[in-house]
Tab-separated table of C-alpha atoms and ligand atoms in Angstrom:
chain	number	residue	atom	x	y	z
B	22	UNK	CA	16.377	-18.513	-19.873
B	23	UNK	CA	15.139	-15.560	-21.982
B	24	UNK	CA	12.897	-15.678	-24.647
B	25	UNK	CA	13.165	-15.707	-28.446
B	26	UNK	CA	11.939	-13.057	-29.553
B	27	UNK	CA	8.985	-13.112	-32.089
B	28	UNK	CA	10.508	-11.610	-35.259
B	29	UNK	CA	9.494	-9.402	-36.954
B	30	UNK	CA	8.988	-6.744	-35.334
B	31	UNK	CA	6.264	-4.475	-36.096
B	32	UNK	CA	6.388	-0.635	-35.647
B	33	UNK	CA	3.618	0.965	-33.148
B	34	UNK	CA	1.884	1.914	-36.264
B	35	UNK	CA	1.612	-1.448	-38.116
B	36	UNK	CA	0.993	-3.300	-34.367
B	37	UNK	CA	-2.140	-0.444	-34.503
B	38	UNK	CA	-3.272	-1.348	-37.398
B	39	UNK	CA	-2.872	-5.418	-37.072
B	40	UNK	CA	-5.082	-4.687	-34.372
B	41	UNK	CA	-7.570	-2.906	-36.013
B	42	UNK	CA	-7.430	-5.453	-38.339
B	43	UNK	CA	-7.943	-8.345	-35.929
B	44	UNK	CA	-11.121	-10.210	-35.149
B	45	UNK	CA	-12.127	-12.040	-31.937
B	46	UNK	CA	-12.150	-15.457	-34.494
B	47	UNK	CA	-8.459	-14.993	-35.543
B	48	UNK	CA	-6.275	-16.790	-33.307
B	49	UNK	CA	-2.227	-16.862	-33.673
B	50	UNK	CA	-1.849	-19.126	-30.373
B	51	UNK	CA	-0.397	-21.686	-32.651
B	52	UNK	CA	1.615	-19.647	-35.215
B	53	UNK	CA	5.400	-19.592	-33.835
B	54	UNK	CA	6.653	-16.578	-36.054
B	55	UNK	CA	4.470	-13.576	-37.422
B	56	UNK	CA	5.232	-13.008	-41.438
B	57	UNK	CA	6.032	-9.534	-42.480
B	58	UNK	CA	3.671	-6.805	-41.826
B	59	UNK	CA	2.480	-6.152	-45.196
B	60	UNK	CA	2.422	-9.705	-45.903
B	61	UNK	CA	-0.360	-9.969	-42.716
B	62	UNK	CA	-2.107	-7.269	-43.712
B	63	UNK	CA	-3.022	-8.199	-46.812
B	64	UNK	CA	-4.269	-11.267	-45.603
B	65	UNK	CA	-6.168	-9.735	-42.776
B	66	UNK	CA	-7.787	-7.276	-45.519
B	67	UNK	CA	-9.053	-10.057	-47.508
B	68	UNK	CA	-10.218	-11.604	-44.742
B	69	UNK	CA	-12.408	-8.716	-43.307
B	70	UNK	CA	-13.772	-8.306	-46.677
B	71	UNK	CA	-14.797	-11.705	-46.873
B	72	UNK	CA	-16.410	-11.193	-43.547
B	73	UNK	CA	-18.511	-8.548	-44.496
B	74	UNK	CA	-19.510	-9.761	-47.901
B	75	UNK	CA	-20.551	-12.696	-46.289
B	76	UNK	CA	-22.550	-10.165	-43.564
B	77	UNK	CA	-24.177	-8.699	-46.837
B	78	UNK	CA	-25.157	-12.051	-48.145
B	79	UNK	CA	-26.606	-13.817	-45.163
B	80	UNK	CA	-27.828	-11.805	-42.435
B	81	UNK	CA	-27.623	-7.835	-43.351
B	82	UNK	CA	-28.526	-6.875	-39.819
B	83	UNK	CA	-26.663	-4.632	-37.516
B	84	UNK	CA	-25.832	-6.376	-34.393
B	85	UNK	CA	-26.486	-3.253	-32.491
B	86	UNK	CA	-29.858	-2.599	-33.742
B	87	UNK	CA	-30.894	-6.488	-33.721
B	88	UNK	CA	-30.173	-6.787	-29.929
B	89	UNK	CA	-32.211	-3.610	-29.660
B	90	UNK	CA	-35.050	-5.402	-31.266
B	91	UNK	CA	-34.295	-8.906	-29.156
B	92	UNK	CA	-34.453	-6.700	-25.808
B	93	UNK	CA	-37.530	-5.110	-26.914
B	94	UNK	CA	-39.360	-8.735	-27.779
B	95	UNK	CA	-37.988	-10.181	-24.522
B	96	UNK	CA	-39.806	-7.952	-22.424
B	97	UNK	CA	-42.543	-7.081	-24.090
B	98	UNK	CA	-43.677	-10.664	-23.561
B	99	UNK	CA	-42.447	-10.341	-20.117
B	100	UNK	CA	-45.241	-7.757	-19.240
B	101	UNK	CA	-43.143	-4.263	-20.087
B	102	UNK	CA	-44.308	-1.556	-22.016
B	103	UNK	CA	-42.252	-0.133	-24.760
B	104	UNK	CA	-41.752	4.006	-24.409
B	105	UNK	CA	-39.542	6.363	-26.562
B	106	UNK	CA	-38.811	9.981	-24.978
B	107	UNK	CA	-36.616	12.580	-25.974
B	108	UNK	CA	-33.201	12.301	-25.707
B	109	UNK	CA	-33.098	16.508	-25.459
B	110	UNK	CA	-34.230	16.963	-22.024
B	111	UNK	CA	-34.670	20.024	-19.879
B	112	UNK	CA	-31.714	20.346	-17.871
B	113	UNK	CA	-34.236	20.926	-14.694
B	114	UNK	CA	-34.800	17.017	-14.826
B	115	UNK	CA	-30.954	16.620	-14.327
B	116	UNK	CA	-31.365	18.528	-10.940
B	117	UNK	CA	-34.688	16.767	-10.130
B	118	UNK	CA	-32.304	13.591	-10.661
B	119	UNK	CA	-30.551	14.682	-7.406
B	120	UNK	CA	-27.587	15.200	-9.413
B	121	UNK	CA	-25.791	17.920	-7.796
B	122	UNK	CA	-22.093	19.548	-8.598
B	123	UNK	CA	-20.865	17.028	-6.068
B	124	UNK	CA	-22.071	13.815	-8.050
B	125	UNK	CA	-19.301	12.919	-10.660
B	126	UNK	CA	-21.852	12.653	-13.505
B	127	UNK	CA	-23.303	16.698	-13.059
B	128	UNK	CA	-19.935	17.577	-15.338
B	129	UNK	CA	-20.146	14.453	-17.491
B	130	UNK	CA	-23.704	16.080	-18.884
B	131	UNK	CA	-22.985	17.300	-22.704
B	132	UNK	CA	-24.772	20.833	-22.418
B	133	UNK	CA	-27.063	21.764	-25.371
B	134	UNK	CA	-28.045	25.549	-24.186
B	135	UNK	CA	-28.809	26.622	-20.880
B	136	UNK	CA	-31.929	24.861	-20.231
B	137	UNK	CA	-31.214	21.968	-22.154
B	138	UNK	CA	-29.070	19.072	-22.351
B	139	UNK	CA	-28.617	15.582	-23.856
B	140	UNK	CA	-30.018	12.613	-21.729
B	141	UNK	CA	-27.302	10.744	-19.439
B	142	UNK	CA	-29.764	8.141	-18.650
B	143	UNK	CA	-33.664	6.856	-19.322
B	144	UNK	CA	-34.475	7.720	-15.741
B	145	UNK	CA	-36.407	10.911	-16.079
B	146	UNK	CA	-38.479	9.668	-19.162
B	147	UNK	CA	-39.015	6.731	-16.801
B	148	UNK	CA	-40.236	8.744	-13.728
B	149	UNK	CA	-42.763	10.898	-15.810
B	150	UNK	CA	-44.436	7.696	-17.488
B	151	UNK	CA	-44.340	6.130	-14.268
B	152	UNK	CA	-46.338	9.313	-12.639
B	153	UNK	CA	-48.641	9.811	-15.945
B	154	UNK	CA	-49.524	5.912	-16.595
B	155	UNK	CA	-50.049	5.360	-12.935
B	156	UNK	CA	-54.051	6.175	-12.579
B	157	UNK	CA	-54.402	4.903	-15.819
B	158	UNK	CA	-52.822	1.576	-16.143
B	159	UNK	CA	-53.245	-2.098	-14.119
B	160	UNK	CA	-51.204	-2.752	-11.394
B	161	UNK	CA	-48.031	-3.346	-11.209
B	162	UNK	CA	-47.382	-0.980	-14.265
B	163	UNK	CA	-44.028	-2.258	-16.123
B	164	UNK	CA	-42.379	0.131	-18.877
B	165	UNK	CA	-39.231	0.260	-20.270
B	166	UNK	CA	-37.028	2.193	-22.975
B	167	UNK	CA	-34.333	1.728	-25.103
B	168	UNK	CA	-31.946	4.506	-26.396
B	169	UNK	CA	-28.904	6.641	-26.923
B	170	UNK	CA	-28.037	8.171	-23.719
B	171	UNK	CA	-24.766	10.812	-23.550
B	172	UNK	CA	-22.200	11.216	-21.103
B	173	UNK	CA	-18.512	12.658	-21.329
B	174	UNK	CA	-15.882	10.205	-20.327
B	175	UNK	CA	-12.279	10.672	-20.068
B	176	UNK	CA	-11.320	6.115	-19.884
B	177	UNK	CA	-11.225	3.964	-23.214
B	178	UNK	CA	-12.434	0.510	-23.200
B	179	UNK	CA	-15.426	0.286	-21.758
B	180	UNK	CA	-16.724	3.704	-21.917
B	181	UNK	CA	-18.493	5.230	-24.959
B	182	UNK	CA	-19.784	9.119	-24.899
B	183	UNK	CA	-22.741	7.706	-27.340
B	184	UNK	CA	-23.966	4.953	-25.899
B	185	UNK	CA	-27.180	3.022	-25.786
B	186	UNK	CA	-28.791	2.126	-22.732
B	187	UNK	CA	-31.941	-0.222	-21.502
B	188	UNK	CA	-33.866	0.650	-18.582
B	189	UNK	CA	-36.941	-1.149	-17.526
B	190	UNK	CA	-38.872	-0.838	-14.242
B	191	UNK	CA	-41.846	-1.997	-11.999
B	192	UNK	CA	-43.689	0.249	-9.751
B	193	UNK	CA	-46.342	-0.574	-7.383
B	194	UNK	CA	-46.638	-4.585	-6.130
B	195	UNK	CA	-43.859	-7.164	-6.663
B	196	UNK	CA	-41.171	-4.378	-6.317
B	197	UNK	CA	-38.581	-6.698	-4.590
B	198	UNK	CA	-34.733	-7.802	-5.096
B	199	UNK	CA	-35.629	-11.033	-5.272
B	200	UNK	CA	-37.816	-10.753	-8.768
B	201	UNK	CA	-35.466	-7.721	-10.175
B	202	UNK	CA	-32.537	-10.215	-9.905
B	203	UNK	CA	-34.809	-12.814	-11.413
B	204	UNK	CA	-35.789	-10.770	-14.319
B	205	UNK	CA	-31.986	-9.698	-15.015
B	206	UNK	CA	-31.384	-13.409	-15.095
B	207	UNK	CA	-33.996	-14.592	-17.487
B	208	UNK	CA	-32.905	-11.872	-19.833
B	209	UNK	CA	-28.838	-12.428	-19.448
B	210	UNK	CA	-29.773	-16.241	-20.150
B	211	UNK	CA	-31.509	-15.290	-23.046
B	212	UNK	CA	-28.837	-13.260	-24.273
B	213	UNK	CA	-26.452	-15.743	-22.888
B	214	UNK	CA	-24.362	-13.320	-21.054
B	215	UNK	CA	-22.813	-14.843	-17.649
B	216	UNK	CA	-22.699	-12.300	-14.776
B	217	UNK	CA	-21.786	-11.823	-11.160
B	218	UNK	CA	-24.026	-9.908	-8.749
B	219	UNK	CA	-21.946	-7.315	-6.523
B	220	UNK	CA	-23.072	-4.650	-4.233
B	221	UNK	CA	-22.421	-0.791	-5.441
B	222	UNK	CA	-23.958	2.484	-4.583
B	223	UNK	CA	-23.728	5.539	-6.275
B	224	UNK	CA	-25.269	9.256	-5.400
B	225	UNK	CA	-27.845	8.998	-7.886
B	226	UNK	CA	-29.906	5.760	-6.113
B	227	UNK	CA	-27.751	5.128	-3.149
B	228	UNK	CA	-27.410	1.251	-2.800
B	229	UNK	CA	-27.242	-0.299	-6.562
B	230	UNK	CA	-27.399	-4.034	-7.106
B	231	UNK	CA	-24.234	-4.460	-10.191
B	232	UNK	CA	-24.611	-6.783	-12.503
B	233	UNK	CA	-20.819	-7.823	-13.798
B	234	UNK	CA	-19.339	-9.544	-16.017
B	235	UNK	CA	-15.575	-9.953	-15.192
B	236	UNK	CA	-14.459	-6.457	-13.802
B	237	UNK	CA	-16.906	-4.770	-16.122
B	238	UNK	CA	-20.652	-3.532	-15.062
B	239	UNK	CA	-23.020	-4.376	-17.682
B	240	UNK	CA	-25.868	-3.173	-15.427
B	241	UNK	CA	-26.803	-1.433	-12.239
B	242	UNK	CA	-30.397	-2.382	-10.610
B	243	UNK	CA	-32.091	-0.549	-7.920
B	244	UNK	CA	-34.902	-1.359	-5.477
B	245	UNK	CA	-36.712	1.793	-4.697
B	246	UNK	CA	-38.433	4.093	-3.089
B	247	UNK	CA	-35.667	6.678	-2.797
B	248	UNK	CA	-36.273	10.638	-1.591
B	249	UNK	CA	-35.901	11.876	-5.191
B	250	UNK	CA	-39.182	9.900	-5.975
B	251	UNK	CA	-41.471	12.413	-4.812
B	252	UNK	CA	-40.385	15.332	-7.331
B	253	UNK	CA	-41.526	13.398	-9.698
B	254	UNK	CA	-44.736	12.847	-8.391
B	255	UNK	CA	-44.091	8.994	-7.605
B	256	UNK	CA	-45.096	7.418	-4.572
B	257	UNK	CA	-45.215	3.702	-5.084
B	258	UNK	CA	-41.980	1.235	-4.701
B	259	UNK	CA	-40.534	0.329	-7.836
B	260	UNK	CA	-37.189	-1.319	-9.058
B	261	UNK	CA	-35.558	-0.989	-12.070
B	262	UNK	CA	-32.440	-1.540	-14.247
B	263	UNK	CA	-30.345	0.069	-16.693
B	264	UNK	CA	-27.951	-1.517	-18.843
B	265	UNK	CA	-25.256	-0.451	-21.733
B	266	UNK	CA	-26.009	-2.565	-24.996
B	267	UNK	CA	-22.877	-1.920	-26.449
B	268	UNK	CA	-21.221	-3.377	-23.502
B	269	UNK	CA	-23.595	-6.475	-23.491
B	270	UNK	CA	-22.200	-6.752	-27.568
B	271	UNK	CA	-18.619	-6.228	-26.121
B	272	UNK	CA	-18.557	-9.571	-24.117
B	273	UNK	CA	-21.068	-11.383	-26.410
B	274	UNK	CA	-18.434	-11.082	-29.361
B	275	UNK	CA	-15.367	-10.593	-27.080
B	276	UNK	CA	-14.376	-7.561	-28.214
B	277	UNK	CA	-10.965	-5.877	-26.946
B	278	UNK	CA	-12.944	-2.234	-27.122
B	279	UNK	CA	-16.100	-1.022	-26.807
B	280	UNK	CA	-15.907	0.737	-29.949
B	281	UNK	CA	-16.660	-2.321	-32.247
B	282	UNK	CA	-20.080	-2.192	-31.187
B	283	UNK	CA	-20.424	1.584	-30.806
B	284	UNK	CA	-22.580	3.524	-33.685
B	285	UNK	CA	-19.797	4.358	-35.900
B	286	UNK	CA	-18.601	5.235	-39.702
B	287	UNK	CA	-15.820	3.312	-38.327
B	288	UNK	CA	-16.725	-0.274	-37.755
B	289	UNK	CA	-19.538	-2.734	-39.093
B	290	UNK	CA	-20.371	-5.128	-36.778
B	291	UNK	CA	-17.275	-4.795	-34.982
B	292	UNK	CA	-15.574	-5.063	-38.563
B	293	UNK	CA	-13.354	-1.990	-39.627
B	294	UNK	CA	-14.717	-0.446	-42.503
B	295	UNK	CA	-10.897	0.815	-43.340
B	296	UNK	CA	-9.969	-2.112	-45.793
P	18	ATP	P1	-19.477	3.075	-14.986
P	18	ATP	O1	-19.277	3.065	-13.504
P	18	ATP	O2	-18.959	1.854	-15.670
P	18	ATP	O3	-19.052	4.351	-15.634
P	18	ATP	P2	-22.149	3.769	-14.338
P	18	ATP	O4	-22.366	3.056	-13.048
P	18	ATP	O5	-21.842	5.211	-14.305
P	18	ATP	O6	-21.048	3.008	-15.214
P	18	ATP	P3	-24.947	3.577	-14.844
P	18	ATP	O7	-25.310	4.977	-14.611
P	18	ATP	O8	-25.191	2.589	-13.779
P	18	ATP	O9	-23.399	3.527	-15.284
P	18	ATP	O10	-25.612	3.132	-16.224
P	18	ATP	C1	-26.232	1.889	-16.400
P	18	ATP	C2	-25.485	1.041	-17.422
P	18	ATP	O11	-25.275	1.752	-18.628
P	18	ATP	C3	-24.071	0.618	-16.997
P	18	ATP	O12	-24.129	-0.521	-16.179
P	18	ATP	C4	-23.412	0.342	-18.329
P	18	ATP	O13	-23.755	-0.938	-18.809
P	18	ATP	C5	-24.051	1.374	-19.220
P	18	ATP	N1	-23.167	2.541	-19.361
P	18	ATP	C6	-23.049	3.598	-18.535
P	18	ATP	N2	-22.175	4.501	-18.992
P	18	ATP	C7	-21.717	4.009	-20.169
P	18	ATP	C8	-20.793	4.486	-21.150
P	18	ATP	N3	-20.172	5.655	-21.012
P	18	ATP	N4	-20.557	3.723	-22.239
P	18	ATP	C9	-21.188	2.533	-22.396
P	18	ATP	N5	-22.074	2.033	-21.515
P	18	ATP	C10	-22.345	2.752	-20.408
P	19	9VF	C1	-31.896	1.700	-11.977
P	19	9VF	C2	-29.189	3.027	-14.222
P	19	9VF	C3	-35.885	5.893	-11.106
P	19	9VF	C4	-38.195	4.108	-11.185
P	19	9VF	C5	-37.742	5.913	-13.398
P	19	9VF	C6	-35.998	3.697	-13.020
P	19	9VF	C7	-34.002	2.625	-12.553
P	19	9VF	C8	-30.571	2.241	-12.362
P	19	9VF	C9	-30.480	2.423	-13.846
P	19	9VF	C10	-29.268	4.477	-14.148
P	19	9VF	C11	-28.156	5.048	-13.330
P	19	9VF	N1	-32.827	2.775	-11.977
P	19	9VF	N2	-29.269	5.080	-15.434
P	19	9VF	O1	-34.749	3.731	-12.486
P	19	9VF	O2	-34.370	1.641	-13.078
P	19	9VF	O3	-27.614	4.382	-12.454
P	19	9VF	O4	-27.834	6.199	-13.516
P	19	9VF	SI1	-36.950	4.906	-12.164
P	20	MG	MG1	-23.800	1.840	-12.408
């Protein structure tokens, strides 16, 4: 038997902008026939405006900043140390990554002259606290950053080139899989994220620990020590994590594409800003 179909019919270009339009809360399950597109529309625009009049009167945070701030709280009581670097780094440290013209991320690094490029990851700011703060702090020393990290990508949905990224790590006792999966927990219960743990390895680290939810990887984790530990003057074990906030916003609000919780001109909250 084949189907009615839904009438009417809306052209790529109003289905692309019904979209846009869209928030995870609306739900058509039970509506049998769409009205008209302008008719939609308008009703969707009023909508979104109530949404973020409502945003202005009651909370006025941005999501993307406020789960910077949770993260931050969260392990700061746990013990971490908050660090900001630069997110300009020498493009030496890219090398003294390991990163080599073989590894798929040496041409996904956006290029700011010759000896400098934007950061693809907290890593290197890591490893140079790590080797600084090590005759100076307690042990275990525990540090972490949060930031905008760069990276060309060619796929949509889960992929931004402007992303933010948290990495924290351990080095020196307690450096084992057992408490870096038990820290990702606490946190991903706090945030109320639920995850998988796979296996992964990438040229970077080797064997990674993913963190998924669904088929997406909100984090990879790493037990060290690896070979590349020693240019940076590091000689302890250590593990670590680094995970995308915008993806950890993606699944929190269910959003179709990563761009909602991007930075952007373009969306507030994951609300278009085109009303
Ligand atoms: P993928 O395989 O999905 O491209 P990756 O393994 O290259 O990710 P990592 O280097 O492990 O990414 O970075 C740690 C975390 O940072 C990822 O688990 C993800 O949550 C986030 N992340 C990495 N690249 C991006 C990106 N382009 N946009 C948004 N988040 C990202
Ligand atoms: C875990 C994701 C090498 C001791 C300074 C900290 C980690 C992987 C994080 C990473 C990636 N690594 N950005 O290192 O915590 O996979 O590229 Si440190
Ligand atoms: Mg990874």
């Amino acid at each position: 038997k084949k189907e009615k179909p839904v009438k009417p019919d809306y052209t790529p270009a109003q289905k692309k902008r019904i979209t846009t339009l869209l928030s995870p809360a609306d739900d058509f399950s039970s509506v049998k026939e769409l009205p008209p597109f302008k008719e939609l529309e308008t009703e969707l625009v009023k909508k979104r405006k109530q949404d973020l009049r409502h945003m202005y009167e009651k909370d006025r945070r941005h999501q993307l900043a406020q789960l910077e701030r949770d993260i931050s709280l969260f392990l700061i009581e746990k013990g971490f140390m908050e660090v900001r670097t630069s997110i300009m780094i020498p493009a030496k440290f890219i090398e003294r990554m390991g990163i080599t013209e073989e590894d798929p991320l040496y041409k996904q690094i956006f290029r700011v002259d010759n000896n400098t490029c934007l950061r693809p990851m907290l890593a290197p700011g890591l490893y140079n606290y790590l080797h600084n703060f090590d005759n100076i702090m307690p042990d275990p020393l525990k540090i972490f950053e949060i930031g905008t990290c760069y990276r060309k990508e060619s796929d949509g949905k889960e992929h931004l080139e402007e992303f933010t990224m948290i990495n924290f790590c351990q080095m020196g006792s307690g450096c084992t899989r057992e408490n870096l999966l038990k820290i990702i927990d606490e946190l991903l219960k706090y945030l109320k994220i639920d995850y998988e743990v796979i296996a992964d390895n990438c040229m970077v680290y080797g064997n990674t620990i993913d963190i998924m939810h669904g088929d997406m990887e909100i984090s990879s984790a790493v037990v060290g020590p690896i070979p590349q530990d020693l240019d940076w003057g590091v000689t302890k074990p250590w593990m670590g994590a680094g995970m995308g906030l915008e993806r950890l916003l993606k699944v929190k609000h269910k959003y179709t594409n990563i761009k909602r919780s991007s930075r952007s001109i373009s969306y507030y909250n994951g609300i278009t800003t085109n009303l």
